[in-house]
Each structure stands twice: as C-alpha cells, then as structure tokens.
PDB file of N, CA and C in Angstrom:
ATOM      1  N   MET A 242     112.522 136.390  43.012  1.00  0.00           N
ATOM      2  CA  MET A 242     111.486 135.137  43.020  1.00  0.00           C
ATOM      3  C   MET A 242     111.916 134.254  44.000  1.00  0.00           C
ATOM      4  N   THR A 243     111.713 134.044  44.796  1.00  0.00           N
ATOM      5  CA  THR A 243     111.865 132.630  46.307  1.00  0.00           C
ATOM      6  C   THR A 243     111.222 131.784  45.586  1.00  0.00           C
ATOM      7  N   THR A 244     112.072 130.828  45.293  1.00  0.00           N
ATOM      8  CA  THR A 244     111.692 129.866  45.432  1.00  0.00           C
ATOM      9  C   THR A 244     111.163 128.051  46.647  1.00  0.00           C
ATOM     10  N   LEU A 245     110.466 127.753  46.518  1.00  0.00           N
ATOM     11  CA  LEU A 245     110.019 126.511  47.852  1.00  0.00           C
ATOM     12  C   LEU A 245     111.035 126.854  48.953  1.00  0.00           C
ATOM     13  N   SER A 246     111.502 125.550  48.425  1.00  0.00           N
ATOM     14  CA  SER A 246     112.761 125.265  49.100  1.00  0.00           C
ATOM     15  C   SER A 246     113.311 126.294  49.478  1.00  0.00           C
ATOM     16  N   GLU A 247     114.136 127.738  49.899  1.00  0.00           N
ATOM     17  CA  GLU A 247     114.651 128.604  49.978  1.00  0.00           C
ATOM     18  C   GLU A 247     113.270 129.438  50.834  1.00  0.00           C
ATOM     19  N   ALA A 248     112.235 129.070  50.782  1.00  0.00           N
ATOM     20  CA  ALA A 248     111.136 129.816  51.601  1.00  0.00           C
ATOM     21  C   ALA A 248     111.135 128.884  53.474  1.00  0.00           C
ATOM     22  N   THR A 249     111.228 126.945  52.721  1.00  0.00           N
ATOM     23  CA  THR A 249     111.244 126.528  54.045  1.00  0.00           C
ATOM     24  C   THR A 249     112.664 125.930  54.984  1.00  0.00           C
ATOM     25  N   ARG A 250     113.480 127.206  54.331  1.00  0.00           N
ATOM     26  CA  ARG A 250     114.954 126.699  54.414  1.00  0.00           C
ATOM     27  C   ARG A 250     115.329 128.173  55.732  1.00  0.00           C
ATOM     28  N   THR A 251     114.441 128.960  54.939  1.00  0.00           N
ATOM     29  CA  THR A 251     114.622 130.558  55.895  1.00  0.00           C
ATOM     30  C   THR A 251     113.626 130.487  57.354  1.00  0.00           C
ATOM     31  N   THR A 252     111.668 129.393  57.018  1.00  0.00           N
ATOM     32  CA  THR A 252     111.628 129.652  58.275  1.00  0.00           C
ATOM     33  C   THR A 252     111.491 128.003  59.225  1.00  0.00           C
ATOM     34  N   SER A 253     112.411 127.474  59.190  1.00  0.00           N
ATOM     35  CA  SER A 253     112.344 126.633  59.962  1.00  0.00           C
ATOM     36  C   SER A 253     112.729 126.640  61.540  1.00  0.00           C
ATOM     37  N   PRO A 254     111.500 126.255  62.000  1.00  0.00           N
ATOM     38  CA  PRO A 254     111.664 126.197  63.569  1.00  0.00           C
ATOM     39  C   PRO A 254     113.420 126.190  64.518  1.00  0.00           C
ATOM     40  N   THR A 255     114.132 127.323  65.061  1.00  0.00           N
ATOM     41  CA  THR A 255     115.031 126.719  65.670  1.00  0.00           C
ATOM     42  C   THR A 255     114.762 125.604  67.065  1.00  0.00           C
ATOM     43  N   PRO A 256     115.879 124.817  67.051  1.00  0.00           N
ATOM     44  CA  PRO A 256     115.514 123.724  68.346  1.00  0.00           C
ATOM     45  C   PRO A 256     115.305 125.180  70.118  1.00  0.00           C
ATOM     46  N   THR A 257     114.482 124.227  70.797  1.00  0.00           N
ATOM     47  CA  THR A 257     114.383 124.798  72.294  1.00  0.00           C
ATOM     48  C   THR A 257     115.598 124.462  73.099  1.00  0.00           C
ATOM     49  N   ALA A 258     116.275 124.791  73.769  1.00  0.00           N
ATOM     50  CA  ALA A 258     117.304 124.579  74.839  1.00  0.00           C
ATOM     51  C   ALA A 258     116.088 123.193  76.017  1.00  0.00           C
ATOM     52  N   PRO A 259     116.334 122.046  76.510  1.00  0.00           N
ATOM     53  CA  PRO A 259     115.774 121.474  77.224  1.00  0.00           C
ATOM     54  C   PRO A 259     115.381 121.884  78.719  1.00  0.00           C
ATOM     55  N   ALA A 260     114.401 121.537  79.093  1.00  0.00           N
ATOM     56  CA  ALA A 260     114.153 122.500  80.554  1.00  0.00           C
ATOM     57  C   ALA A 260     114.689 121.553  81.807  1.00  0.00           C
ATOM     58  N   THR A 261     114.798 120.020  81.926  1.00  0.00           N
ATOM     59  CA  THR A 261     115.397 119.384  82.982  1.00  0.00           C
ATOM     60  C   THR A 261     116.525 118.114  82.308  1.00  0.00           C
ATOM     61  N   ALA A 262     117.527 117.600  83.117  1.00  0.00           N
ATOM     62  CA  ALA A 262     118.552 117.192  82.214  1.00  0.00           C
ATOM     63  C   ALA A 262     117.872 115.895  82.769  1.00  0.00           C
ATOM     64  N   THR A 263     116.549 115.708  82.543  1.00  0.00           N
ATOM     65  CA  THR A 263     115.676 114.040  82.100  1.00  0.00           C
ATOM     66  C   THR A 263     115.925 114.796  80.655  1.00  0.00           C
ATOM     67  N   GLU A 264     115.421 116.033  80.203  1.00  0.00           N
ATOM     68  CA  GLU A 264     114.814 116.018  78.888  1.00  0.00           C
ATOM     69  C   GLU A 264     116.221 116.200  77.860  1.00  0.00           C
ATOM     70  N   ALA A 265     117.032 116.359  78.499  1.00  0.00           N
ATOM     71  CA  ALA A 265     118.071 116.675  77.502  1.00  0.00           C
ATOM     72  C   ALA A 265     119.187 115.103  77.468  1.00  0.00           C
ATOM     73  N   LYS A 266     118.860 114.302  78.158  1.00  0.00           N
ATOM     74  CA  LYS A 266     119.682 112.904  78.147  1.00  0.00           C
ATOM     75  C   LYS A 266     118.194 112.325  77.064  1.00  0.00           C
ATOM     76  N   ASP A 267     116.694 112.486  77.197  1.00  0.00           N
ATOM     77  CA  ASP A 267     115.592 111.445  76.104  1.00  0.00           C
ATOM     78  C   ASP A 267     114.352 112.785  75.866  1.00  0.00           C
ATOM     79  N   PRO A 268     114.926 113.345  74.439  1.00  0.00           N
ATOM     80  CA  PRO A 268     113.962 114.436  74.108  1.00  0.00           C
ATOM     81  C   PRO A 268     112.106 113.404  74.016  1.00  0.00           C
ATOM     82  N   HIS A 269     112.159 112.375  74.030  1.00  0.00           N
ATOM     83  CA  HIS A 269     111.189 111.654  73.409  1.00  0.00           C
ATOM     84  C   HIS A 269     110.534 111.056  74.420  1.00  0.00           C
ATOM     85  N   ARG A 270     110.878 111.230  75.602  1.00  0.00           N
ATOM     86  CA  ARG A 270     110.106 109.868  77.032  1.00  0.00           C
ATOM     87  C   ARG A 270     109.104 111.455  77.215  1.00  0.00           C
ATOM     88  N   PRO A 271     107.935 110.845  77.093  1.00  0.00           N
ATOM     89  CA  PRO A 271     106.589 111.571  78.114  1.00  0.00           C
ATOM     90  C   PRO A 271     106.916 111.413  79.537  1.00  0.00           C
ATOM     91  N   THR A 272     106.423 112.817  80.450  1.00  0.00           N
ATOM     92  CA  THR A 272     106.739 112.405  81.925  1.00  0.00           C
ATOM     93  C   THR A 272     105.410 112.689  82.730  1.00  0.00           C
ATOM     94  N   ALA A 273     104.942 113.974  81.915  1.00  0.00           N
ATOM     95  CA  ALA A 273     103.258 113.903  82.635  1.00  0.00           C
ATOM     96  C   ALA A 273     102.338 113.254  82.176  1.00  0.00           C
ATOM     97  N   ARG A 274     102.179 112.459  80.997  1.00  0.00           N
ATOM     98  CA  ARG A 274     100.822 111.168  80.818  1.00  0.00           C
ATOM     99  C   ARG A 274     101.290 110.044  81.807  1.00  0.00           C
ATOM    100  N   PRO A 275     102.745 108.849  82.049  1.00  0.00           N
ATOM    101  CA  PRO A 275     102.159 108.208  83.164  1.00  0.00           C
ATOM    102  C   PRO A 275     102.107 108.443  84.441  1.00  0.00           C
ATOM    103  N   ARG A 276     103.002 109.781  84.664  1.00  0.00           N
ATOM    104  CA  ARG A 276     102.054 110.551  86.179  1.00  0.00           C
ATOM    105  C   ARG A 276     101.236 110.399  86.269  1.00  0.00           C
ATOM    106  N   ALA A 277     100.182 111.402  85.530  1.00  0.00           N
ATOM    107  CA  ALA A 277      98.746 111.218  85.916  1.00  0.00           C
ATOM    108  C   ALA A 277      98.517 110.242  85.254  1.00  0.00           C
ATOM    109  N   GLN A 278      98.730 108.930  84.968  1.00  0.00           N
ATOM    110  CA  GLN A 278      97.835 107.980  84.525  1.00  0.00           C
ATOM    111  C   GLN A 278      98.127 106.894  86.430  1.00  0.00           C
ATOM    112  N   ALA A 279      99.070 107.084  86.687  1.00  0.00           N
ATOM    113  CA  ALA A 279      99.374 106.687  88.385  1.00  0.00           C
ATOM    114  C   ALA A 279      98.863 107.376  89.352  1.00  0.00           C
ATOM    115  N   ASP A 280      98.649 109.089  89.167  1.00  0.00           N
ATOM    116  CA  ASP A 280      97.755 109.595  90.385  1.00  0.00           C
ATOM    117  C   ASP A 280      95.987 108.689  89.838  1.00  0.00           C
ATOM    118  N   GLY A 281      95.861 108.073  88.241  1.00  0.00           N
ATOM    119  CA  GLY A 281      94.731 108.283  88.711  1.00  0.00           C
ATOM    120  C   GLY A 281      94.666 106.600  88.895  1.00  0.00           C
ATOM    121  N   MET A 282      95.336 105.444  89.057  1.00  0.00           N
ATOM    122  CA  MET A 282      95.294 103.986  89.705  1.00  0.00           C
ATOM    123  C   MET A 282      95.356 104.769  90.945  1.00  0.00           C
ATOM    124  N   ALA A 283      95.449 105.663  91.821  1.00  0.00           N
ATOM    125  CA  ALA A 283      96.050 105.277  93.140  1.00  0.00           C
ATOM    126  C   ALA A 283      94.712 105.861  93.766  1.00  0.00           C
ATOM    127  N   VAL A 284      93.998 106.666  92.699  1.00  0.00           N
ATOM    128  CA  VAL A 284      92.531 106.947  93.398  1.00  0.00           C
ATOM    129  C   VAL A 284      91.935 105.994  92.979  1.00  0.00           C
ATOM    130  N   ALA A 285      92.133 105.463  92.073  1.00  0.00           N
ATOM    131  CA  ALA A 285      90.848 104.204  91.822  1.00  0.00           C
ATOM    132  C   ALA A 285      91.238 103.518  92.218  1.00  0.00           C
ATOM    133  N   SER A 286      92.339 102.874  92.719  1.00  0.00           N
ATOM    134  CA  SER A 286      92.313 101.930  93.574  1.00  0.00           C
ATOM    135  C   SER A 286      92.026 102.334  95.111  1.00  0.00           C
ATOM    136  N   PHE A 287      91.965 103.312  95.502  1.00  0.00           N
ATOM    137  CA  PHE A 287      91.213 103.959  96.937  1.00  0.00           C
ATOM    138  C   PHE A 287      89.745 103.708  96.802  1.00  0.00           C
ATOM    139  N   ILE A 288      89.094 103.996  96.037  1.00  0.00           N
ATOM    140  CA  ILE A 288      87.808 104.061  95.552  1.00  0.00           C
ATOM    141  C   ILE A 288      87.276 102.534  95.684  1.00  0.00           C
ATOM    142  N   LEU A 289      87.943 101.933  94.643  1.00  0.00           N
ATOM    143  CA  LEU A 289      87.750 100.281  94.941  1.00  0.00           C
ATOM    144  C   LEU A 289      87.699  99.350  95.947  1.00  0.00           C
ATOM    145  N   GLY A 290      89.024  99.830  97.090  1.00  0.00           N
ATOM    146  CA  GLY A 290      88.894  99.111  97.834  1.00  0.00           C
ATOM    147  C   GLY A 290      87.998  99.674  98.627  1.00  0.00           C
ATOM    148  N   LEU A 291      87.337 101.073  99.036  1.00  0.00           N
ATOM    149  CA  LEU A 291      85.879 101.375  99.906  1.00  0.00           C
ATOM    150  C   LEU A 291      84.848 101.117  99.405  1.00  0.00           C
ATOM    151  N   LEU A 292      84.855 100.611  98.145  1.00  0.00           N
ATOM    152  CA  LEU A 292      83.781 100.319  97.694  1.00  0.00           C
ATOM    153  C   LEU A 292      83.245  98.533  98.015  1.00  0.00           C
ATOM    154  N   GLY A 293      84.955  98.277  97.717  1.00  0.00           N
ATOM    155  CA  GLY A 293      84.710  96.548  98.128  1.00  0.00           C
ATOM    156  C   GLY A 293      84.306  96.188  99.884  1.00  0.00           C
ATOM    157  N   THR A 294      84.548  96.814 100.218  1.00  0.00           N
ATOM    158  CA  THR A 294      83.742  96.130 102.071  1.00  0.00           C
ATOM    159  C   THR A 294      82.641  96.533 102.140  1.00  0.00           C
ATOM    160  N   LEU A 295      82.263  96.626 101.163  1.00  0.00           N
ATOM    161  CA  LEU A 295      80.303  96.707 101.073  1.00  0.00           C
ATOM    162  C   LEU A 295      80.332  96.317 100.225  1.00  0.00           C
ATOM    163  N   VAL A 296      80.321  96.133  98.946  1.00  0.00           N
ATOM    164  CA  VAL A 296      79.842  94.525  97.594  1.00  0.00           C
ATOM    165  C   VAL A 296      80.558  94.757  97.121  1.00  0.00           C
ATOM    166  N   LEU A 297      81.037  93.166  96.701  1.00  0.00           N
ATOM    167  CA  LEU A 297      81.544  92.539  95.748  1.00  0.00           C
ATOM    168  C   LEU A 297      83.577  92.531  95.882  1.00  0.00           C
ATOM    169  N   ASN A 298      83.316  92.164  97.325  1.00  0.00           N
ATOM    170  CA  ASN A 298      84.259  91.979  97.502  1.00  0.00           C
ATOM    171  C   ASN A 298      85.322  91.143  97.177  1.00  0.00           C
ATOM    172  N   ILE A 299      84.910  89.816  96.510  1.00  0.00           N
ATOM    173  CA  ILE A 299      86.211  88.873  95.732  1.00  0.00           C
ATOM    174  C   ILE A 299      86.180  89.280  94.462  1.00  0.00           C
ATOM    175  N   LEU A 300      86.194  90.739  94.275  1.00  0.00           N
ATOM    176  CA  LEU A 300      86.319  91.360  92.787  1.00  0.00           C
ATOM    177  C   LEU A 300      87.303  92.674  92.783  1.00  0.00           C
ATOM    178  N   LEU A 301      86.562  93.260  93.909  1.00  0.00           N
ATOM    179  CA  LEU A 301      87.198  94.623  93.895  1.00  0.00           C
ATOM    180  C   LEU A 301      88.334  95.125  95.031  1.00  0.00           C
ATOM    181  N   GLY A 302      88.172  93.871  95.700  1.00  0.00           N
ATOM    182  CA  GLY A 302      89.595  94.003  96.358  1.00  0.00           C
ATOM    183  C   GLY A 302      91.266  93.236  95.600  1.00  0.00           C
ATOM    184  N   PRO A 303      91.106  92.758  95.548  1.00  0.00           N
ATOM    185  CA  PRO A 303      92.263  92.362  94.221  1.00  0.00           C
ATOM    186  C   PRO A 303      92.125  93.391  93.327  1.00  0.00           C
ATOM    187  N   CYS A 304      91.562  94.222  92.895  1.00  0.00           N
ATOM    188  CA  CYS A 304      91.337  95.120  91.694  1.00  0.00           C
ATOM    189  C   CYS A 304      92.104  97.127  92.395  1.00  0.00           C
ATOM    190  N   ALA A 305      91.840  96.422  93.862  1.00  0.00           N
ATOM    191  CA  ALA A 305      92.752  97.532  94.303  1.00  0.00           C
ATOM    192  C   ALA A 305      93.772  97.527  95.124  1.00  0.00           C
ATOM    193  N   LEU A 306      94.326  96.270  95.616  1.00  0.00           N
ATOM    194  CA  LEU A 306      95.382  96.392  94.818  1.00  0.00           C
ATOM    195  C   LEU A 306      96.307  95.830  93.962  1.00  0.00           C
ATOM    196  N   VAL A 307      96.539  95.642  92.952  1.00  0.00           N
ATOM    197  CA  VAL A 307      96.626  95.390  91.800  1.00  0.00           C
ATOM    198  C   VAL A 307      96.676  97.191  91.108  1.00  0.00           C
ATOM    199  N   LEU A 308      95.894  97.411  91.438  1.00  0.00           N
ATOM    200  CA  LEU A 308      95.912  99.433  91.221  1.00  0.00           C
ATOM    201  C   LEU A 308      96.544  99.874  92.313  1.00  0.00           C
ATOM    202  N   GLY A 309      96.073  99.924  93.292  1.00  0.00           N
ATOM    203  CA  GLY A 309      97.609  99.934  94.220  1.00  0.00           C
ATOM    204  C   GLY A 309      98.998 100.148  93.663  1.00  0.00           C
ATOM    205  N   GLY A 310      98.941  99.129  93.742  1.00  0.00           N
ATOM    206  CA  GLY A 310     100.682  98.202  93.565  1.00  0.00           C
ATOM    207  C   GLY A 310     101.038  99.047  92.521  1.00  0.00           C
ATOM    208  N   LEU A 311     100.212  98.934  91.153  1.00  0.00           N
ATOM    209  CA  LEU A 311     101.073  99.473  90.055  1.00  0.00           C
ATOM    210  C   LEU A 311     101.659 100.755  89.984  1.00  0.00           C
ATOM    211  N   SER A 312     100.249 101.860  90.505  1.00  0.00           N
ATOM    212  CA  SER A 312     100.408 103.351  91.227  1.00  0.00           C
ATOM    213  C   SER A 312     101.222 103.764  91.330  1.00  0.00           C
ATOM    214  N   LEU A 313     102.024 102.413  92.283  1.00  0.00           N
ATOM    215  CA  LEU A 313     103.466 102.734  93.508  1.00  0.00           C
ATOM    216  C   LEU A 313     104.521 102.442  92.919  1.00  0.00           C
ATOM    217  N   ALA A 314     104.032 101.814  91.514  1.00  0.00           N
ATOM    218  CA  ALA A 314     105.773 101.441  90.965  1.00  0.00           C
ATOM    219  C   ALA A 314     105.878 101.911  89.781  1.00  0.00           C
ATOM    220  N   ARG A 315     104.775 103.061  89.724  1.00  0.00           N
ATOM    221  CA  ARG A 315     104.652 104.155  88.660  1.00  0.00           C
ATOM    222  C   ARG A 315     105.245 105.313  89.007  1.00  0.00           C
ATOM    223  N   GLY A 316     105.088 105.604  90.327  1.00  0.00           N
ATOM    224  CA  GLY A 316     105.661 106.624  91.187  1.00  0.00           C
ATOM    225  C   GLY A 316     104.404 107.776  91.026  1.00  0.00           C
ATOM    226  N   THR A 317     103.616 107.110  91.538  1.00  0.00           N
ATOM    227  CA  THR A 317     102.492 108.654  91.691  1.00  0.00           C
ATOM    228  C   THR A 317     102.521 109.405  92.811  1.00  0.00           C
ATOM    229  N   THR A 318     102.443 110.583  92.676  1.00  0.00           N
ATOM    230  CA  THR A 318     102.377 111.658  93.640  1.00  0.00           C
ATOM    231  C   THR A 318     101.370 111.673  95.278  1.00  0.00           C
ATOM    232  N   ARG A 319     100.023 110.653  94.724  1.00  0.00           N
ATOM    233  CA  ARG A 319      99.228 110.107  95.565  1.00  0.00           C
ATOM    234  C   ARG A 319      99.836 109.559  96.616  1.00  0.00           C
ATOM    235  N   ARG A 320     100.924 108.936  96.770  1.00  0.00           N
ATOM    236  CA  ARG A 320     101.163 107.423  97.313  1.00  0.00           C
ATOM    237  C   ARG A 320     100.463 107.503  98.907  1.00  0.00           C
ATOM    238  N   GLY A 321      99.826 108.180  99.519  1.00  0.00           N
ATOM    239  CA  GLY A 321      98.813 108.046 100.473  1.00  0.00           C
ATOM    240  C   GLY A 321      97.645 107.233  99.873  1.00  0.00           C
ATOM    241  N   ARG A 322      97.250 107.481  99.333  1.00  0.00           N
ATOM    242  CA  ARG A 322      95.794 107.186  98.320  1.00  0.00           C
ATOM    243  C   ARG A 322      96.507 105.592  97.775  1.00  0.00           C
ATOM    244  N   ALA A 323      97.175 105.637  97.433  1.00  0.00           N
ATOM    245  CA  ALA A 323      97.997 104.237  96.772  1.00  0.00           C
ATOM    246  C   ALA A 323      97.885 103.147  97.762  1.00  0.00           C
ATOM    247  N   LEU A 324      98.450 103.998  98.890  1.00  0.00           N
ATOM    248  CA  LEU A 324      98.894 102.981 100.300  1.00  0.00           C
ATOM    249  C   LEU A 324      97.228 102.254 101.677  1.00  0.00           C
ATOM    250  N   LEU A 325      96.685 103.167 101.140  1.00  0.00           N
ATOM    251  CA  LEU A 325      95.139 103.465 101.379  1.00  0.00           C
ATOM    252  C   LEU A 325      94.460 102.457 100.783  1.00  0.00           C
ATOM    253  N   GLY A 326      94.023 102.456  99.324  1.00  0.00           N
ATOM    254  CA  GLY A 326      93.689 101.532  98.680  1.00  0.00           C
ATOM    255  C   GLY A 326      94.287 100.072  98.736  1.00  0.00           C
ATOM    256  N   ILE A 327      95.771 100.137  98.934  1.00  0.00           N
ATOM    257  CA  ILE A 327      95.985  98.326  98.939  1.00  0.00           C
ATOM    258  C   ILE A 327      95.496  97.535 100.455  1.00  0.00           C
ATOM    259  N   THR A 328      95.810  98.556 101.161  1.00  0.00           N
ATOM    260  CA  THR A 328      94.889  98.146 102.429  1.00  0.00           C
ATOM    261  C   THR A 328      94.111  97.662 102.469  1.00  0.00           C
ATOM    262  N   LEU A 329      92.913  98.592 101.857  1.00  0.00           N
ATOM    263  CA  LEU A 329      91.291  98.432 101.675  1.00  0.00           C
ATOM    264  C   LEU A 329      91.662  97.762 101.189  1.00  0.00           C
ATOM    265  N   GLY A 330      91.517  97.397  99.829  1.00  0.00           N
ATOM    266  CA  GLY A 330      91.627  95.801  98.875  1.00  0.00           C
ATOM    267  C   GLY A 330      91.796  94.638  99.796  1.00  0.00           C
ATOM    268  N   ALA A 331      93.321  94.787 101.144  1.00  0.00           N
ATOM    269  CA  ALA A 331      93.473  93.840 101.797  1.00  0.00           C
ATOM    270  C   ALA A 331      92.959  92.870 102.895  1.00  0.00           C
ATOM    271  N   ALA A 332      91.718  94.576 103.547  1.00  0.00           N
ATOM    272  CA  ALA A 332      90.501  93.738 104.619  1.00  0.00           C
ATOM    273  C   ALA A 332      89.542  93.441 103.483  1.00  0.00           C
ATOM    274  N   ASP A 333      89.110  94.513 102.212  1.00  0.00           N
ATOM    275  CA  ASP A 333      88.108  92.996 101.298  1.00  0.00           C
ATOM    276  C   ASP A 333      88.577  92.349 101.847  1.00  0.00           C
ATOM    277  N   LEU A 334      89.632  90.701 101.143  1.00  0.00           N
ATOM    278  CA  LEU A 334      90.090  89.773 101.189  1.00  0.00           C
ATOM    279  C   LEU A 334      89.896  88.926 102.690  1.00  0.00           C
ATOM    280  N   LEU A 335      90.234  90.207 103.349  1.00  0.00           N
ATOM    281  CA  LEU A 335      90.290  89.220 104.734  1.00  0.00           C
ATOM    282  C   LEU A 335      88.232  89.180 105.323  1.00  0.00           C
ATOM    283  N   LEU A 336      87.839  90.340 104.918  1.00  0.00           N
ATOM    284  CA  LEU A 336      86.426  90.489 105.342  1.00  0.00           C
ATOM    285  C   LEU A 336      85.473  88.860 104.534  1.00  0.00           C
ATOM    286  N   LEU A 337      86.403  88.630 102.994  1.00  0.00           N
ATOM    287  CA  LEU A 337      86.049  87.340 102.307  1.00  0.00           C
ATOM    288  C   LEU A 337      86.436  86.514 103.355  1.00  0.00           C
ATOM    289  N   ALA A 338      86.922  86.156 103.418  1.00  0.00           N
ATOM    290  CA  ALA A 338      87.671  85.510 104.320  1.00  0.00           C
ATOM    291  C   ALA A 338      86.910  84.789 106.089  1.00  0.00           C
ATOM    292  N   LEU A 339      86.672  85.857 106.386  1.00  0.00           N
ATOM    293  CA  LEU A 339      85.507  85.849 107.459  1.00  0.00           C
ATOM    294  C   LEU A 339      84.021  85.593 107.462  1.00  0.00           C
ATOM    295  N   LEU A 340      83.380  86.131 106.460  1.00  0.00           N
ATOM    296  CA  LEU A 340      82.167  85.391 106.392  1.00  0.00           C
ATOM    297  C   LEU A 340      81.893  84.027 105.887  1.00  0.00           C
ATOM    298  N   THR A 341      82.672  83.927 104.968  1.00  0.00           N
ATOM    299  CA  THR A 341      83.153  82.638 103.950  1.00  0.00           C
ATOM    300  C   THR A 341      82.982  81.529 105.365  1.00  0.00           C
ATOM    301  N   THR A 342      83.899  81.914 106.289  1.00  0.00           N
ATOM    302  CA  THR A 342      84.125  81.050 107.504  1.00  0.00           C
ATOM    303  C   THR A 342      83.091  81.567 108.813  1.00  0.00           C
ATOM    304  N   ALA A 343      82.635  82.441 108.546  1.00  0.00           N
ATOM    305  CA  ALA A 343      81.606  82.296 109.981  1.00  0.00           C
ATOM    306  C   ALA A 343      80.445  82.153 109.673  1.00  0.00           C
ATOM    307  N   ASP A 344      79.426  82.366 108.085  1.00  0.00           N
ATOM    308  CA  ASP A 344      78.444  81.724 108.326  1.00  0.00           C
ATOM    309  C   ASP A 344      78.170  81.290 106.428  1.00  0.00           C
ATOM    310  N   GLY A 345      79.358  80.569 106.640  1.00  0.00           N
ATOM    311  CA  GLY A 345      79.804  80.215 104.376  1.00  0.00           C
ATOM    312  C   GLY A 345      79.154  80.925 103.000  1.00  0.00           C
ATOM    313  N   THR A 346      78.846  82.023 103.852  1.00  0.00           N
ATOM    314  CA  THR A 346      78.404  82.709 102.598  1.00  0.00           C
ATOM    315  C   THR A 346      80.011  83.768 101.940  1.00  0.00           C
ATOM    316  N   LEU A 347      79.100  84.796 100.790  1.00  0.00           N
ATOM    317  CA  LEU A 347      80.119  85.685 100.688  1.00  0.00           C
ATOM    318  C   LEU A 347      79.361  87.188 100.265  1.00  0.00           C
ATOM    319  N   SER A 348      78.791  87.534 101.225  1.00  0.00           N
ATOM    320  CA  SER A 348      77.869  88.791 101.219  1.00  0.00           C
ATOM    321  C   SER A 348      77.477  88.957 102.231  1.00  0.00           C
ATOM    322  N   TRP A 349      77.597  90.474 102.816  1.00  0.00           N
ATOM    323  CA  TRP A 349      76.599  90.805 103.777  1.00  0.00           C
ATOM    324  C   TRP A 349      75.377  90.864 104.366  1.00  0.00           C
ATOM    325  N   HIS A 350      74.995  90.326 105.582  1.00  0.00           N
ATOM    326  CA  HIS A 350      73.975  89.963 105.513  1.00  0.00           C
ATOM    327  C   HIS A 350      72.916  90.758 107.008  1.00  0.00           C
ATOM    328  N   ILE A 351      71.997  91.440 107.031  1.00  0.00           N
ATOM    329  CA  ILE A 351      71.729  91.929 108.067  1.00  0.00           C
ATOM    330  C   ILE A 351      70.850  91.710 109.205  1.00  0.00           C
ATOM    331  N   GLY A 352      70.842  91.243 110.021  1.00  0.00           N
ATOM    332  CA  GLY A 352      69.372  90.765 110.393  1.00  0.00           C
ATOM    333  C   GLY A 352      69.126  89.117 110.566  1.00  0.00           C
ATOM    334  N   GLY A 353      68.531  88.311 111.285  1.00  0.00           N
ATOM    335  CA  GLY A 353      68.795  87.220 111.088  1.00  0.00           C
ATOM    336  C   GLY A 353      68.167  86.016 110.439  1.00  0.00           C
TER     337      GLY A 353
END
C-alpha cells in the first residue's frame, strides 16, 4: 500500500532549464507582459496624438506625450509609433497655442 506522501514525492515535476540567460538570473521576472503594455501605450499615444489634432487638443496632446514617453522608457518594439505619438502630442500643444493667440479660442472653427 502506498501512502500519500510517497505518491506526491514520486509525481513531483522536475525543474526545466531556463531558456535564456535572463531567466537564469531571475526566473520570476515577467518579460512578455511589460513589453505588450509598452506596445499598447505606443499605439495609444499615436491615436491620441492624431485625434488631438482635431478635437480636445488641450487634453489629448499631453496624454499622447506621456504615453509615448512611457512606452519608450519601457522598451516598446513599436518605437516609430511612440515617436510619432510624441510628435503629434507636441503638435497638438503647438496648435493649441496658435489657436489661442490667433483668435482667443481653444477650438477649431470653420467659416467666418
């Protein structure tokens, strides 16, 4: 008759070898999740910067700048989108400054 403790000792899994040197140093470090979040932030930065040129540039411009900077700091694979988001966010704030000085408004208007 086999006892419960003997059964658990014989069925315990064997440890697997680490795939990379980084995993060998710190096996508890998640590598895929922060990179995926950084990629999402880069795309969000681009979209918010693009939308900010049309509407709510006072709100969406700074958001695009912050998200683009965070995604670059976290090592995104979509570096071009992050840089474009930062550029569009800065353009949003420049557009806001131009609209404010030109006619004293914070929004677009078409016509006279």
